[in-house]
């Protein structure tokens, strides 16, 4: 491919370079994938106001999320199995983020462990927590994130049970990869990916294997999740997690105004309006559709972030205009990683930054902090 100009170009490249089962793992939603598609397509319905003859010099995208200075209000969303899109994926993505001045969120279900990422980075990253039935393990994960100097904890609330993703079941997705003839074929046709994997020891769930009781390897993601994730997780759990963590806390997976109001009582610092990238409750509304009602329900009592379907800097601006203080990208950075490793993650961030900057200017604004509903029709 001669030029990479937009996130869709990175997706095309990733499809060619990442074994099918892992590319599909990223590019999938649950059941009909209707919510996954709506996350993207609902952005298209929102239109900007084009403004002219306004001074467009000296623009800035610099902002803050949960009190931290960032170069633009776009963080990397936590994604499981990132190290299967590209060898050492979490380390490479975290490095690209620190160079770009945006937060990187490491998933509980990452391939590279918290400690492996700390070792290869110089700035604090964020950690995303899934609460397991084994509360001791969850507590120890929090302690490990603290010891690593993580500067925010993202507590995911929308995955107590796993939404069914047909592609993963059809592909027989497992970690570490199984070596059936079908899987060997998928990997053999991606020699660059294989070489990378041969050169790293990070090939399983680094935060879990060897740390959770009785877990030596994870043969199947979905059955393990079904056994380990806590289906009884409740608002009360947020209290002990907040206390044990003691730092900035972000609640992820809020899609309903009533839950947004509940989250106020927890004393969390921020919520993420999210449907897990359309991977959990298929048939739920898109994140961008949910955002305005939630902003209205909580006012400025808590910081509101959003994720889901952002594929351009224009989408980020639309989310900010509708009241989000910060946003996250999942697939865009995963496609960048699969396409070109660290350079691809950096590219995905650059593409979004550039699109945001130009769009903001053409809407007549110079400072991202001044972006509000007035930029929309
Ligand atoms: C491949 C993949 C894995 C994910 N794994 C996690 C995870 O481990 N923890 C979590 O809280 N969210 C997870 N998510 C959801 C993302 O954090 C985020 O909500 C979603 O990707 C945003 O939508 P987008 O991909 O359209 O940007 C995952 C998403 C994808 C695509």
mmCIF file with all atom_site columns, C-alpha atoms in Angstrom, residues 125-204:
data_model
loop_
_atom_site.group_PDB
_atom_site.id
_atom_site.type_symbol
_atom_site.label_atom_id
_atom_site.label_alt_id
_atom_site.label_comp_id
_atom_site.label_asym_id
_atom_site.label_entity_id
_atom_site.label_seq_id
_atom_site.pdbx_PDB_ins_code
_atom_site.Cartn_x
_atom_site.Cartn_y
_atom_site.Cartn_z
_atom_site.occupancy
_atom_site.B_iso_or_equiv
_atom_site.pdbx_formal_charge
_atom_site.auth_seq_id
_atom_site.auth_comp_id
_atom_site.auth_asym_id
_atom_site.auth_atom_id
_atom_site.pdbx_PDB_model_num
ATOM 1  C CA . UNK A 1 125 ? 0.007   4.159   32.036 1.00 0.00 ? 125 UNK A CA 1
ATOM 2  C CA . UNK A 1 126 ? -3.557  3.291   33.082 1.00 0.00 ? 126 UNK A CA 1
ATOM 3  C CA . UNK A 1 127 ? -4.729  -0.152  34.127 1.00 0.00 ? 127 UNK A CA 1
ATOM 4  C CA . UNK A 1 128 ? -8.122  -1.701  33.359 1.00 0.00 ? 128 UNK A CA 1
ATOM 5  C CA . UNK A 1 129 ? -9.564  -4.110  35.900 1.00 0.00 ? 129 UNK A CA 1
ATOM 6  C CA . UNK A 1 130 ? -11.934 -7.002  35.339 1.00 0.00 ? 130 UNK A CA 1
ATOM 7  C CA . UNK A 1 131 ? -13.236 -8.299  38.635 1.00 0.00 ? 131 UNK A CA 1
ATOM 8  C CA . UNK A 1 132 ? -12.856 -12.049 38.999 1.00 0.00 ? 132 UNK A CA 1
ATOM 9  C CA . UNK A 1 133 ? -14.713 -14.270 41.466 1.00 0.00 ? 133 UNK A CA 1
ATOM 10 C CA . UNK A 1 134 ? -11.374 -14.748 43.172 1.00 0.00 ? 134 UNK A CA 1
ATOM 11 C CA . UNK A 1 135 ? -11.379 -11.418 45.035 1.00 0.00 ? 135 UNK A CA 1
ATOM 12 C CA . UNK A 1 136 ? -7.869  -11.996 46.353 1.00 0.00 ? 136 UNK A CA 1
ATOM 13 C CA . UNK A 1 137 ? -6.650  -12.141 42.789 1.00 0.00 ? 137 UNK A CA 1
ATOM 14 C CA . UNK A 1 138 ? -8.525  -8.936  41.867 1.00 0.00 ? 138 UNK A CA 1
ATOM 15 C CA . UNK A 1 139 ? -7.050  -7.256  44.941 1.00 0.00 ? 139 UNK A CA 1
ATOM 16 C CA . UNK A 1 140 ? -3.555  -8.385  44.017 1.00 0.00 ? 140 UNK A CA 1
ATOM 17 C CA . UNK A 1 141 ? -4.041  -7.046  40.495 1.00 0.00 ? 141 UNK A CA 1
ATOM 18 C CA . UNK A 1 142 ? -4.915  -3.655  41.982 1.00 0.00 ? 142 UNK A CA 1
ATOM 19 C CA . UNK A 1 143 ? -1.802  -3.814  44.168 1.00 0.00 ? 143 UNK A CA 1
ATOM 20 C CA . UNK A 1 144 ? 0.356   -4.728  41.167 1.00 0.00 ? 144 UNK A CA 1
ATOM 21 C CA . UNK A 1 145 ? -1.048  -1.777  39.193 1.00 0.00 ? 145 UNK A CA 1
ATOM 22 C CA . UNK A 1 146 ? -0.281  0.491   42.154 1.00 0.00 ? 146 UNK A CA 1
ATOM 23 C CA . UNK A 1 147 ? 3.237   -0.873  42.499 1.00 0.00 ? 147 UNK A CA 1
ATOM 24 C CA . UNK A 1 148 ? 3.739   -0.243  38.784 1.00 0.00 ? 148 UNK A CA 1
ATOM 25 C CA . UNK A 1 149 ? 2.813   3.425   39.260 1.00 0.00 ? 149 UNK A CA 1
ATOM 26 C CA . UNK A 1 150 ? -0.319  3.272   37.085 1.00 0.00 ? 150 UNK A CA 1
ATOM 27 C CA . UNK A 1 151 ? -1.979  6.683   37.228 1.00 0.00 ? 151 UNK A CA 1
ATOM 28 C CA . UNK A 1 152 ? -5.628  5.641   36.783 1.00 0.00 ? 152 UNK A CA 1
ATOM 29 C CA . UNK A 1 153 ? -7.689  2.502   37.258 1.00 0.00 ? 153 UNK A CA 1
ATOM 30 C CA . UNK A 1 154 ? -10.405 1.785   34.713 1.00 0.00 ? 154 UNK A CA 1
ATOM 31 C CA . UNK A 1 155 ? -12.984 -0.577  36.208 1.00 0.00 ? 155 UNK A CA 1
ATOM 32 C CA . UNK A 1 156 ? -14.984 -2.352  33.510 1.00 0.00 ? 156 UNK A CA 1
ATOM 33 C CA . UNK A 1 157 ? -18.583 -3.011  34.529 1.00 0.00 ? 157 UNK A CA 1
ATOM 34 C CA . UNK A 1 158 ? -20.121 -4.332  31.312 1.00 0.00 ? 158 UNK A CA 1
ATOM 35 C CA . UNK A 1 159 ? -18.495 -7.751  31.087 1.00 0.00 ? 159 UNK A CA 1
ATOM 36 C CA . UNK A 1 160 ? -19.711 -9.878  33.949 1.00 0.00 ? 160 UNK A CA 1
ATOM 37 C CA . UNK A 1 161 ? -20.563 -12.512 31.370 1.00 0.00 ? 161 UNK A CA 1
ATOM 38 C CA . UNK A 1 162 ? -19.179 -12.666 27.855 1.00 0.00 ? 162 UNK A CA 1
ATOM 39 C CA . UNK A 1 163 ? -21.296 -11.601 24.870 1.00 0.00 ? 163 UNK A CA 1
ATOM 40 C CA . UNK A 1 164 ? -21.225 -14.274 22.173 1.00 0.00 ? 164 UNK A CA 1
ATOM 41 C CA . UNK A 1 165 ? -19.048 -13.371 19.218 1.00 0.00 ? 165 UNK A CA 1
ATOM 42 C CA . UNK A 1 166 ? -19.706 -15.764 16.387 1.00 0.00 ? 166 UNK A CA 1
ATOM 43 C CA . UNK A 1 167 ? -16.393 -15.172 14.624 1.00 0.00 ? 167 UNK A CA 1
ATOM 44 C CA . UNK A 1 168 ? -14.368 -16.217 17.680 1.00 0.00 ? 168 UNK A CA 1
ATOM 45 C CA . UNK A 1 169 ? -16.347 -19.429 18.064 1.00 0.00 ? 169 UNK A CA 1
ATOM 46 C CA . UNK A 1 170 ? -16.104 -20.252 14.368 1.00 0.00 ? 170 UNK A CA 1
ATOM 47 C CA . UNK A 1 171 ? -12.374 -19.565 14.403 1.00 0.00 ? 171 UNK A CA 1
ATOM 48 C CA . UNK A 1 172 ? -11.814 -21.620 17.561 1.00 0.00 ? 172 UNK A CA 1
ATOM 49 C CA . UNK A 1 173 ? -10.031 -18.661 19.154 1.00 0.00 ? 173 UNK A CA 1
ATOM 50 C CA . UNK A 1 174 ? -7.828  -19.631 22.065 1.00 0.00 ? 174 UNK A CA 1
ATOM 51 C CA . UNK A 1 175 ? -4.816  -18.310 23.895 1.00 0.00 ? 175 UNK A CA 1
ATOM 52 C CA . UNK A 1 176 ? -2.118  -19.419 23.571 1.00 0.00 ? 176 UNK A CA 1
ATOM 53 C CA . UNK A 1 177 ? -3.051  -20.346 19.989 1.00 0.00 ? 177 UNK A CA 1
ATOM 54 C CA . UNK A 1 178 ? -3.891  -23.995 19.410 1.00 0.00 ? 178 UNK A CA 1
ATOM 55 C CA . UNK A 1 179 ? -1.856  -25.755 16.799 1.00 0.00 ? 179 UNK A CA 1
ATOM 56 C CA . UNK A 1 180 ? -4.547  -27.370 14.683 1.00 0.00 ? 180 UNK A CA 1
ATOM 57 C CA . UNK A 1 181 ? -3.799  -27.636 10.936 1.00 0.00 ? 181 UNK A CA 1
ATOM 58 C CA . UNK A 1 182 ? -6.323  -24.838 10.346 1.00 0.00 ? 182 UNK A CA 1
ATOM 59 C CA . UNK A 1 183 ? -4.577  -22.486 12.781 1.00 0.00 ? 183 UNK A CA 1
ATOM 60 C CA . UNK A 1 184 ? -1.117  -23.417 11.586 1.00 0.00 ? 184 UNK A CA 1
ATOM 61 C CA . UNK A 1 185 ? -2.222  -22.495 8.063  1.00 0.00 ? 185 UNK A CA 1
ATOM 62 C CA . UNK A 1 186 ? -3.561  -19.117 9.260  1.00 0.00 ? 186 UNK A CA 1
ATOM 63 C CA . UNK A 1 187 ? -0.263  -18.354 10.952 1.00 0.00 ? 187 UNK A CA 1
ATOM 64 C CA . UNK A 1 188 ? 1.987   -19.736 8.218  1.00 0.00 ? 188 UNK A CA 1
ATOM 65 C CA . UNK A 1 189 ? 0.463   -17.309 5.738  1.00 0.00 ? 189 UNK A CA 1
ATOM 66 C CA . UNK A 1 190 ? 1.565   -14.419 7.988  1.00 0.00 ? 190 UNK A CA 1
ATOM 67 C CA . UNK A 1 191 ? 5.361   -14.973 8.182  1.00 0.00 ? 191 UNK A CA 1
ATOM 68 C CA . UNK A 1 192 ? 6.166   -11.515 9.563  1.00 0.00 ? 192 UNK A CA 1
ATOM 69 C CA . UNK A 1 193 ? 3.749   -12.080 12.447 1.00 0.00 ? 193 UNK A CA 1
ATOM 70 C CA . UNK A 1 194 ? 5.229   -15.531 13.124 1.00 0.00 ? 194 UNK A CA 1
ATOM 71 C CA . UNK A 1 195 ? 8.773   -14.196 13.222 1.00 0.00 ? 195 UNK A CA 1
ATOM 72 C CA . UNK A 1 196 ? 7.736   -11.593 15.779 1.00 0.00 ? 196 UNK A CA 1
ATOM 73 C CA . UNK A 1 197 ? 6.049   -14.212 17.930 1.00 0.00 ? 197 UNK A CA 1
ATOM 74 C CA . UNK A 1 198 ? 9.075   -16.468 17.819 1.00 0.00 ? 198 UNK A CA 1
ATOM 75 C CA . UNK A 1 199 ? 11.145  -13.594 19.151 1.00 0.00 ? 199 UNK A CA 1
ATOM 76 C CA . UNK A 1 200 ? 9.090   -12.972 22.309 1.00 0.00 ? 200 UNK A CA 1
ATOM 77 C CA . UNK A 1 201 ? 8.131   -14.947 25.371 1.00 0.00 ? 201 UNK A CA 1
ATOM 78 C CA . UNK A 1 202 ? 4.917   -12.932 25.797 1.00 0.00 ? 202 UNK A CA 1
ATOM 79 C CA . UNK A 1 203 ? 2.355   -15.315 24.323 1.00 0.00 ? 203 UNK A CA 1
ATOM 80 C CA . UNK A 1 204 ? -0.284  -15.906 26.971 1.00 0.00 ? 204 UNK A CA 1
#
